[in-house]
């Protein structure tokens, strides 16, 4: 039986993207590949709405994208402020500390997010070089108020790194207009490509900070000095080599980015909002509570939903048996108390209805009957019809 892949990454990808992966492997010096890589880099810049930024595409996962940002911007002893909304903010802090940063956290209880006033209170103490924000923390489905957070970082002259792994090309983000220094992501979520690529767009100010650093970057593979000439060369239509690029994945990335731009970023953000609203209508009709503590903080790329009384993590397996693969919890404090459903990339109204139906049947088969059969599907359907 074919299950619908509805975990928060990796996600289902389009047939044309898969087709690109099944084409004969190209060498990194092939003229066709050079043109494709150059176009993919330009497209990445467009996806981040960052005409002034330098794109980087490197073989690796989202964690490497985080390290590519931190390793180049942090020198031992620098102070960094982590706007902490969950598991992936903790990971960012871990990477920052490994590269010698002194980290201060601004935290909120799970499901919440620090607001701009709380962050500003910290930044106003002075001495911070860098602020990090997880655009959507995949462990809590919290959408950080990133635009207002970036405003305070810029007011205080602090560099910013935004982890968009669970957001880029799904949640609205305007890198240049909002003044983010690094927007980073990975290929396997709303960008619509299988796992394997770390993607960054870096502002001129961040590159300038990196150029002026005194301490060497503590990783050869993560050093922008190795990658920048490669990215510049391919964008200029010339080959260059530091470490073998994942040619097939880059061809697939180019296809997916082309599709994203053809859909239109605003239309794509709106589609993600619409699907998320339909899921939320269904969860509410089932009497289920979300982790995010307010509608404004609820991500459009995934849902994180508490199990109701009497239901445990075995629900995930029962939903799978009903045809939809979803995920359990991830936040260390709440792991066993909630499930997650990804709704990004090519998510359609059909996917919403199938998934909601599978969750509803799985809840009923497990004895949870807070609503009549079909109530959740009807609520999603109603939300999709408005
Ligand atoms: N940041 C966020 C917000 C994520 O969701 C993830 C992955 N789920 C990562 C970072 C790390 O990415 P990867 O697993 O690709 O290393």
Tab-separated table of C-alpha atoms and ligand atoms in Angstrom:
chain	number	residue	atom	x	y	z
A	1	UNK	CA	0.000	0.000	0.000
A	2	UNK	CA	1.196	3.498	-0.783
A	3	UNK	CA	1.368	5.763	2.276
A	4	UNK	CA	1.111	9.501	1.969
A	5	UNK	CA	4.339	11.003	3.347
A	6	UNK	CA	3.168	13.695	5.784
A	7	UNK	CA	6.070	13.896	8.228
A	8	UNK	CA	7.774	17.297	8.660
A	9	UNK	CA	10.594	16.362	6.309
A	10	UNK	CA	11.744	14.791	4.182
A	11	UNK	CA	8.584	15.431	2.189
A	12	UNK	CA	7.070	14.112	-1.002
A	13	UNK	CA	8.613	15.670	-4.100
A	14	UNK	CA	7.332	16.351	-7.586
A	15	UNK	CA	7.754	13.842	-10.431
A	16	UNK	CA	9.813	16.298	-12.504
A	17	UNK	CA	12.240	16.669	-9.599
A	18	UNK	CA	12.541	12.885	-9.387
A	19	UNK	CA	13.041	12.747	-13.135
A	20	UNK	CA	16.015	15.101	-12.853
A	21	UNK	CA	17.514	12.651	-10.358
A	22	UNK	CA	17.107	9.734	-12.726
A	23	UNK	CA	18.918	11.426	-15.630
A	24	UNK	CA	22.476	10.299	-16.415
A	25	UNK	CA	24.976	11.667	-13.910
A	26	UNK	CA	26.702	14.819	-15.115
A	27	UNK	CA	30.271	15.710	-14.333
A	28	UNK	CA	30.877	18.966	-12.489
A	29	UNK	CA	32.756	20.303	-15.545
A	30	UNK	CA	29.913	19.512	-17.957
A	31	UNK	CA	28.662	22.618	-19.772
A	32	UNK	CA	25.029	21.708	-19.108
A	33	UNK	CA	25.720	21.245	-15.410
A	34	UNK	CA	27.598	24.541	-15.194
A	35	UNK	CA	24.562	26.354	-16.629
A	36	UNK	CA	22.175	24.480	-14.316
A	37	UNK	CA	24.217	25.193	-11.182
A	38	UNK	CA	24.518	28.866	-12.115
A	39	UNK	CA	20.755	29.109	-12.610
A	40	UNK	CA	20.022	27.267	-9.356
A	41	UNK	CA	22.186	29.746	-7.443
A	42	UNK	CA	20.329	32.692	-8.985
A	43	UNK	CA	17.014	31.027	-8.192
A	44	UNK	CA	18.010	30.422	-4.579
A	45	UNK	CA	18.652	34.139	-4.222
A	46	UNK	CA	15.155	34.790	-5.591
A	47	UNK	CA	13.538	32.292	-3.221
A	48	UNK	CA	15.069	34.094	-0.234
A	49	UNK	CA	13.951	37.445	-1.710
A	50	UNK	CA	17.522	38.547	-1.268
A	51	UNK	CA	18.850	40.239	-4.417
A	52	UNK	CA	21.929	41.436	-2.526
A	53	UNK	CA	22.847	38.060	-0.984
A	54	UNK	CA	25.490	35.502	-1.898
A	55	UNK	CA	23.988	32.023	-2.326
A	56	UNK	CA	25.787	28.844	-1.230
A	57	UNK	CA	24.747	25.303	-2.181
A	58	UNK	CA	26.787	22.641	-0.407
A	59	UNK	CA	26.395	18.890	-0.074
A	60	UNK	CA	25.102	18.151	3.408
A	61	UNK	CA	21.981	18.436	5.537
A	62	UNK	CA	20.402	21.368	7.359
A	63	UNK	CA	22.767	20.949	10.280
A	64	UNK	CA	25.670	21.662	7.956
A	65	UNK	CA	23.847	24.792	6.775
A	66	UNK	CA	23.705	25.889	10.438
A	67	UNK	CA	27.404	25.177	10.856
A	68	UNK	CA	28.257	26.972	7.598
A	69	UNK	CA	26.701	30.093	9.109
A	70	UNK	CA	28.123	29.829	12.604
A	71	UNK	CA	31.660	28.655	11.765
A	72	UNK	CA	32.218	31.666	9.532
A	73	UNK	CA	30.618	34.380	11.631
A	74	UNK	CA	31.686	33.406	15.139
A	75	UNK	CA	35.162	33.815	16.596
A	76	UNK	CA	36.053	32.394	20.003
A	77	UNK	CA	34.660	34.637	22.738
A	78	UNK	CA	31.968	36.292	20.603
A	79	UNK	CA	28.591	36.641	22.267
A	80	UNK	CA	25.479	35.237	20.601
A	81	UNK	CA	21.817	35.513	21.525
A	82	UNK	CA	19.659	32.482	20.746
A	83	UNK	CA	15.948	33.181	20.425
A	84	UNK	CA	14.956	29.768	21.668
A	85	UNK	CA	11.742	28.132	20.461
A	86	UNK	CA	12.718	24.484	20.847
A	87	UNK	CA	14.948	21.606	19.882
A	88	UNK	CA	16.525	23.222	16.816
A	89	UNK	CA	17.297	26.432	18.684
A	90	UNK	CA	19.124	24.252	21.221
A	91	UNK	CA	21.024	22.668	18.344
A	92	UNK	CA	22.032	26.113	17.096
A	93	UNK	CA	23.305	26.969	20.586
A	94	UNK	CA	25.287	23.720	20.636
A	95	UNK	CA	26.961	24.608	17.331
A	96	UNK	CA	27.615	28.180	18.482
A	97	UNK	CA	29.276	26.939	21.664
A	98	UNK	CA	31.408	24.439	19.754
A	99	UNK	CA	32.748	27.359	17.721
A	100	UNK	CA	33.601	29.301	20.853
A	101	UNK	CA	30.601	31.590	21.261
A	102	UNK	CA	29.281	32.661	24.648
A	103	UNK	CA	25.574	31.963	24.299
A	104	UNK	CA	22.665	33.670	26.018
A	105	UNK	CA	19.195	32.223	25.520
A	106	UNK	CA	15.917	34.096	25.471
A	107	UNK	CA	13.418	31.339	26.055
A	108	UNK	CA	9.692	30.832	26.104
A	109	UNK	CA	7.840	27.810	27.460
A	110	UNK	CA	7.365	25.081	24.800
A	111	UNK	CA	4.775	26.304	22.288
A	112	UNK	CA	5.602	29.957	22.886
A	113	UNK	CA	8.146	32.327	21.380
A	114	UNK	CA	10.033	35.231	22.911
A	115	UNK	CA	8.696	38.504	21.553
A	116	UNK	CA	10.639	41.454	20.214
A	117	UNK	CA	10.443	43.319	23.543
A	118	UNK	CA	12.029	40.403	25.455
A	119	UNK	CA	14.741	40.058	22.847
A	120	UNK	CA	15.369	43.769	22.805
A	121	UNK	CA	15.747	43.807	26.592
A	122	UNK	CA	18.681	41.378	26.171
A	123	UNK	CA	20.199	43.031	23.114
A	124	UNK	CA	20.076	46.413	24.847
A	125	UNK	CA	22.583	45.118	27.432
A	126	UNK	CA	25.083	45.298	24.583
A	127	UNK	CA	28.016	43.155	23.521
A	128	UNK	CA	26.199	40.740	21.203
A	129	UNK	CA	27.658	39.976	17.781
A	130	UNK	CA	24.969	37.636	16.529
A	131	UNK	CA	21.322	36.714	17.086
A	132	UNK	CA	19.873	33.418	15.867
A	133	UNK	CA	16.207	32.663	15.263
A	134	UNK	CA	14.577	29.402	14.219
A	135	UNK	CA	11.973	30.555	11.710
A	136	UNK	CA	9.811	27.479	12.351
A	137	UNK	CA	11.000	25.148	15.080
A	138	UNK	CA	10.048	21.698	13.858
A	139	UNK	CA	9.868	20.396	17.422
A	140	UNK	CA	7.074	22.777	18.453
A	141	UNK	CA	5.586	24.026	15.152
A	142	UNK	CA	6.172	27.539	16.471
A	143	UNK	CA	6.535	30.237	13.844
A	144	UNK	CA	8.808	32.874	15.359
A	145	UNK	CA	7.857	36.550	14.909
A	146	UNK	CA	10.938	36.825	12.767
A	147	UNK	CA	10.304	40.171	11.093
A	148	UNK	CA	9.978	42.032	14.397
A	149	UNK	CA	12.945	40.144	15.883
A	150	UNK	CA	15.112	41.143	12.923
A	151	UNK	CA	14.045	44.741	13.375
A	152	UNK	CA	15.436	44.828	16.914
A	153	UNK	CA	18.626	43.025	15.907
A	154	UNK	CA	19.236	45.635	13.211
A	155	UNK	CA	18.404	48.467	15.576
A	156	UNK	CA	21.192	47.212	17.840
A	157	UNK	CA	23.640	46.498	15.016
A	158	UNK	CA	23.646	42.742	15.684
A	159	UNK	CA	24.119	40.183	12.888
A	160	UNK	CA	21.294	37.720	12.383
A	161	UNK	CA	21.110	34.086	11.329
A	162	UNK	CA	17.660	32.669	10.580
A	163	UNK	CA	17.223	28.893	10.423
A	164	UNK	CA	14.644	28.406	7.698
A	165	UNK	CA	15.018	24.630	7.403
A	166	UNK	CA	11.317	24.047	8.148
A	167	UNK	CA	10.157	27.315	6.595
A	168	UNK	CA	11.970	28.405	3.438
A	169	UNK	CA	9.646	28.465	0.414
A	170	UNK	CA	6.687	27.715	2.705
A	171	UNK	CA	6.570	30.650	5.130
A	172	UNK	CA	6.792	34.274	4.071
A	173	UNK	CA	10.332	35.602	4.353
A	174	UNK	CA	11.857	38.677	2.773
A	175	UNK	CA	15.553	38.468	3.552
A	176	UNK	CA	16.668	41.798	2.151
A	177	UNK	CA	13.597	43.799	3.173
A	178	UNK	CA	13.649	42.365	6.705
A	179	UNK	CA	17.410	42.678	7.017
A	180	UNK	CA	18.451	39.091	7.786
A	181	UNK	CA	22.163	38.392	7.365
A	182	UNK	CA	21.964	34.658	6.794
A	183	UNK	CA	18.901	32.670	5.778
A	184	UNK	CA	19.710	28.977	5.788
A	185	UNK	CA	17.780	25.903	4.824
A	186	UNK	CA	18.020	22.353	3.493
A	187	UNK	CA	16.630	20.667	0.421
A	188	UNK	CA	14.189	18.187	1.958
A	189	UNK	CA	11.308	20.273	3.199
A	190	UNK	CA	9.396	23.112	1.525
A	191	UNK	CA	12.210	23.465	-1.017
A	192	UNK	CA	10.931	20.191	-2.475
A	193	UNK	CA	14.044	18.091	-3.121
A	194	UNK	CA	15.232	14.879	-1.427
A	195	UNK	CA	17.623	15.337	1.530
A	196	UNK	CA	21.269	16.174	0.836
A	197	UNK	CA	21.738	19.892	0.229
A	198	UNK	CA	22.624	22.689	2.657
A	199	UNK	CA	21.470	26.051	1.266
A	200	UNK	CA	22.366	29.541	2.455
A	201	UNK	CA	21.945	33.115	1.315
A	202	UNK	CA	24.410	35.470	2.967
A	203	UNK	CA	24.227	39.274	3.153
A	204	UNK	CA	27.100	41.546	2.102
A	205	UNK	CA	27.381	42.658	5.754
A	206	UNK	CA	27.890	39.053	6.909
A	207	UNK	CA	30.501	38.440	4.204
A	208	UNK	CA	32.253	41.597	5.283
A	209	UNK	CA	32.298	40.432	8.920
A	210	UNK	CA	33.724	37.095	7.798
A	211	UNK	CA	36.417	38.768	5.682
A	212	UNK	CA	37.575	40.770	8.697
A	213	UNK	CA	37.824	37.828	11.073
A	214	UNK	CA	41.118	37.211	12.829
A	215	UNK	CA	40.766	33.572	13.867
A	216	UNK	CA	40.762	30.955	11.100
A	217	UNK	CA	37.481	29.159	10.465
A	218	UNK	CA	37.724	25.986	12.533
A	219	UNK	CA	36.528	23.666	9.773
A	220	UNK	CA	37.900	23.273	6.273
A	221	UNK	CA	34.683	21.883	4.783
A	222	UNK	CA	32.572	24.693	6.284
A	223	UNK	CA	34.912	27.549	5.378
A	224	UNK	CA	33.294	30.096	3.056
A	225	UNK	CA	36.805	30.746	1.724
A	226	UNK	CA	36.632	27.345	0.034
A	227	UNK	CA	33.084	27.685	-1.264
A	228	UNK	CA	32.767	31.333	-2.253
A	229	UNK	CA	35.041	31.072	-5.335
A	230	UNK	CA	33.121	27.967	-6.420
A	231	UNK	CA	29.707	29.676	-6.125
A	232	UNK	CA	30.985	32.798	-7.862
A	233	UNK	CA	32.510	30.788	-10.695
A	234	UNK	CA	29.426	28.687	-11.438
A	235	UNK	CA	27.205	31.742	-11.326
A	236	UNK	CA	29.539	33.366	-13.847
A	237	UNK	CA	29.229	30.295	-16.102
A	238	UNK	CA	32.610	28.800	-15.255
A	239	UNK	CA	33.500	25.585	-13.459
A	240	UNK	CA	35.511	25.494	-10.281
A	241	UNK	CA	36.395	22.827	-7.768
A	242	UNK	CA	36.842	22.564	-4.053
A	243	UNK	CA	34.914	19.383	-3.218
A	244	UNK	CA	32.756	17.411	-5.643
A	245	UNK	CA	29.313	18.975	-5.929
A	246	UNK	CA	26.301	16.617	-5.783
A	247	UNK	CA	25.538	17.156	-9.468
A	248	UNK	CA	22.294	15.145	-9.632
A	249	UNK	CA	20.820	16.798	-6.542
A	250	UNK	CA	21.750	20.242	-7.851
A	251	UNK	CA	19.919	19.466	-11.125
A	252	UNK	CA	16.897	18.426	-9.047
A	253	UNK	CA	17.188	21.603	-6.965
A	254	UNK	CA	17.152	23.715	-10.095
A	255	UNK	CA	13.939	22.019	-11.257
A	256	UNK	CA	12.235	22.483	-7.908
A	257	UNK	CA	13.290	26.120	-7.533
A	258	UNK	CA	12.000	26.745	-11.062
A	259	UNK	CA	8.640	25.249	-10.083
A	260	UNK	CA	8.515	27.329	-6.896
A	261	UNK	CA	9.172	30.538	-8.811
A	262	UNK	CA	6.601	29.558	-11.455
A	263	UNK	CA	3.983	29.107	-8.731
A	264	UNK	CA	5.016	32.486	-7.354
A	265	UNK	CA	6.320	32.957	-3.828
A	266	UNK	CA	3.322	34.893	-2.528
A	267	UNK	CA	0.916	32.327	-4.006
A	268	UNK	CA	2.991	29.553	-2.460
A	269	UNK	CA	3.038	31.169	0.983
A	270	UNK	CA	-0.740	31.640	0.696
A	271	UNK	CA	-1.268	27.986	-0.291
A	272	UNK	CA	0.685	26.904	2.767
A	273	UNK	CA	-1.449	29.217	4.946
A	274	UNK	CA	-4.635	27.813	3.450
A	275	UNK	CA	-3.655	24.174	3.984
A	276	UNK	CA	-2.511	24.937	7.532
A	277	UNK	CA	-5.847	26.628	8.318
A	278	UNK	CA	-7.697	23.550	7.067
A	279	UNK	CA	-5.568	21.281	9.278
A	280	UNK	CA	-6.168	23.558	12.254
A	281	UNK	CA	-9.917	23.505	11.618
A	282	UNK	CA	-9.762	19.703	11.646
A	283	UNK	CA	-7.716	19.493	14.858
A	284	UNK	CA	-10.120	21.841	16.551
A	285	UNK	CA	-13.161	19.836	15.335
A	286	UNK	CA	-11.545	16.748	16.862
A	287	UNK	CA	-11.205	18.583	20.173
A	288	UNK	CA	-7.391	18.512	19.939
A	289	UNK	CA	-5.067	21.211	21.253
A	290	UNK	CA	-2.020	22.610	19.437
A	291	UNK	CA	1.431	23.111	20.952
A	292	UNK	CA	1.735	26.680	19.641
A	293	UNK	CA	0.041	28.847	22.225
A	294	UNK	CA	-1.594	31.218	19.763
A	295	UNK	CA	-2.795	31.250	16.173
A	296	UNK	CA	-0.148	33.848	15.305
A	297	UNK	CA	2.598	31.477	16.474
A	298	UNK	CA	1.237	28.436	14.624
A	299	UNK	CA	3.426	27.443	11.678
A	300	UNK	CA	1.956	26.945	8.235
A	301	UNK	CA	4.424	24.212	7.331
A	302	UNK	CA	3.510	21.678	10.031
A	303	UNK	CA	1.117	21.006	12.887
A	304	UNK	CA	2.143	19.880	16.368
A	305	UNK	CA	-0.888	18.504	18.197
A	306	UNK	CA	-1.279	17.130	21.738
A	307	UNK	CA	-2.692	13.640	22.043
A	308	UNK	CA	-6.068	13.819	23.725
A	309	UNK	CA	-6.698	12.206	27.109
A	310	UNK	CA	-6.338	8.424	26.865
A	311	UNK	CA	-4.403	8.447	23.568
A	312	UNK	CA	-0.659	7.832	23.359
A	313	UNK	CA	2.134	7.696	20.790
A	314	UNK	CA	0.768	4.443	19.369
A	315	UNK	CA	-1.555	6.739	17.400
A	316	UNK	CA	1.284	7.426	14.932
A	317	UNK	CA	1.413	3.747	13.912
A	318	UNK	CA	-2.380	3.566	13.671
A	319	UNK	CA	-2.461	6.616	11.389
A	320	UNK	CA	0.173	4.916	9.225
A	321	UNK	CA	-2.051	1.850	9.035
A	322	UNK	CA	-4.740	4.199	7.724
A	323	UNK	CA	-2.456	5.390	4.917
A	324	UNK	CA	-0.643	8.510	6.151
A	325	UNK	CA	2.870	8.643	7.599
A	326	UNK	CA	3.008	11.265	10.364
A	327	UNK	CA	5.592	11.819	13.124
A	328	UNK	CA	5.681	11.660	16.906
A	329	UNK	CA	6.937	14.421	19.200
A	330	UNK	CA	10.498	15.758	19.314
A	331	UNK	CA	10.717	18.395	22.020
A	332	UNK	CA	12.559	16.682	24.894
A	333	UNK	CA	10.117	17.888	27.578
A	334	UNK	CA	6.972	16.813	25.725
A	335	UNK	CA	8.140	14.157	23.297
A	336	UNK	CA	5.563	11.514	24.266
A	337	UNK	CA	2.634	13.898	24.452
A	338	UNK	CA	2.085	15.059	20.884
A	339	UNK	CA	2.282	14.222	17.206
A	340	UNK	CA	3.381	16.211	14.160
A	341	UNK	CA	2.058	16.434	10.646
A	342	UNK	CA	4.067	18.116	7.909
A	343	UNK	CA	2.180	20.168	5.326
A	344	UNK	CA	4.681	21.646	2.953
A	345	UNK	CA	5.924	21.692	-0.606
A	346	UNK	CA	3.331	20.240	-2.961
A	347	UNK	CA	0.702	19.700	-0.239
A	348	UNK	CA	-2.753	19.680	-1.834
A	349	UNK	CA	-6.352	19.804	-0.632
A	350	UNK	CA	-6.435	16.068	-1.321
A	351	UNK	CA	-3.481	15.481	1.003
A	352	UNK	CA	-5.238	17.445	3.757
A	353	UNK	CA	-8.433	15.412	3.467
A	354	UNK	CA	-6.637	12.055	3.276
A	355	UNK	CA	-4.470	12.864	6.301
A	356	UNK	CA	-7.266	14.276	8.417
A	357	UNK	CA	-9.408	11.273	7.543
A	358	UNK	CA	-6.597	8.891	8.513
A	359	UNK	CA	-6.055	10.641	11.865
A	360	UNK	CA	-9.791	10.647	12.562
A	361	UNK	CA	-10.161	6.927	11.787
A	362	UNK	CA	-7.074	6.080	13.826
A	363	UNK	CA	-8.417	8.026	16.820
A	364	UNK	CA	-11.790	6.301	16.544
A	365	UNK	CA	-10.250	2.853	16.141
A	366	UNK	CA	-8.306	3.517	19.327
A	367	UNK	CA	-11.509	4.334	21.205
A	368	UNK	CA	-11.322	8.151	21.162
A	369	UNK	CA	-14.741	9.383	20.131
A	370	UNK	CA	-15.046	13.053	20.988
A	371	UNK	CA	-16.631	13.674	17.613
A	372	UNK	CA	-18.823	11.883	15.121
A	373	UNK	CA	-17.122	10.173	12.201
A	374	UNK	CA	-16.454	12.652	9.414
A	375	UNK	CA	-16.517	15.753	11.618
A	376	UNK	CA	-12.831	16.544	11.139
A	377	UNK	CA	-12.930	15.957	7.392
A	378	UNK	CA	-16.003	18.188	7.152
A	379	UNK	CA	-14.247	20.943	9.108
A	380	UNK	CA	-11.190	20.760	6.833
A	381	UNK	CA	-13.439	20.712	3.802
A	382	UNK	CA	-15.321	23.771	5.034
A	383	UNK	CA	-12.046	25.621	5.632
A	384	UNK	CA	-10.867	24.706	2.132
A	385	UNK	CA	-14.101	25.906	0.614
A	386	UNK	CA	-13.876	29.462	1.956
B	1	LIG	N1	16.601	23.240	11.765
B	1	LIG	C1	15.314	22.897	11.682
B	1	LIG	C2	14.276	23.912	11.982
B	1	LIG	C3	14.963	21.593	11.298
B	1	LIG	O1	13.686	21.247	11.213
B	1	LIG	C4	15.975	20.662	11.018
B	1	LIG	C5	15.657	19.242	10.590
B	1	LIG	N2	14.448	18.746	10.923
B	1	LIG	C6	17.300	21.065	11.130
B	1	LIG	C7	17.565	22.361	11.490
B	1	LIG	C8	18.420	20.140	10.858
B	1	LIG	O2	18.385	19.713	9.552
B	1	LIG	P1	18.973	18.290	9.102
B	1	LIG	O3	18.172	17.249	9.808
B	1	LIG	O4	18.723	18.305	7.619
B	1	LIG	O5	20.392	18.288	9.472
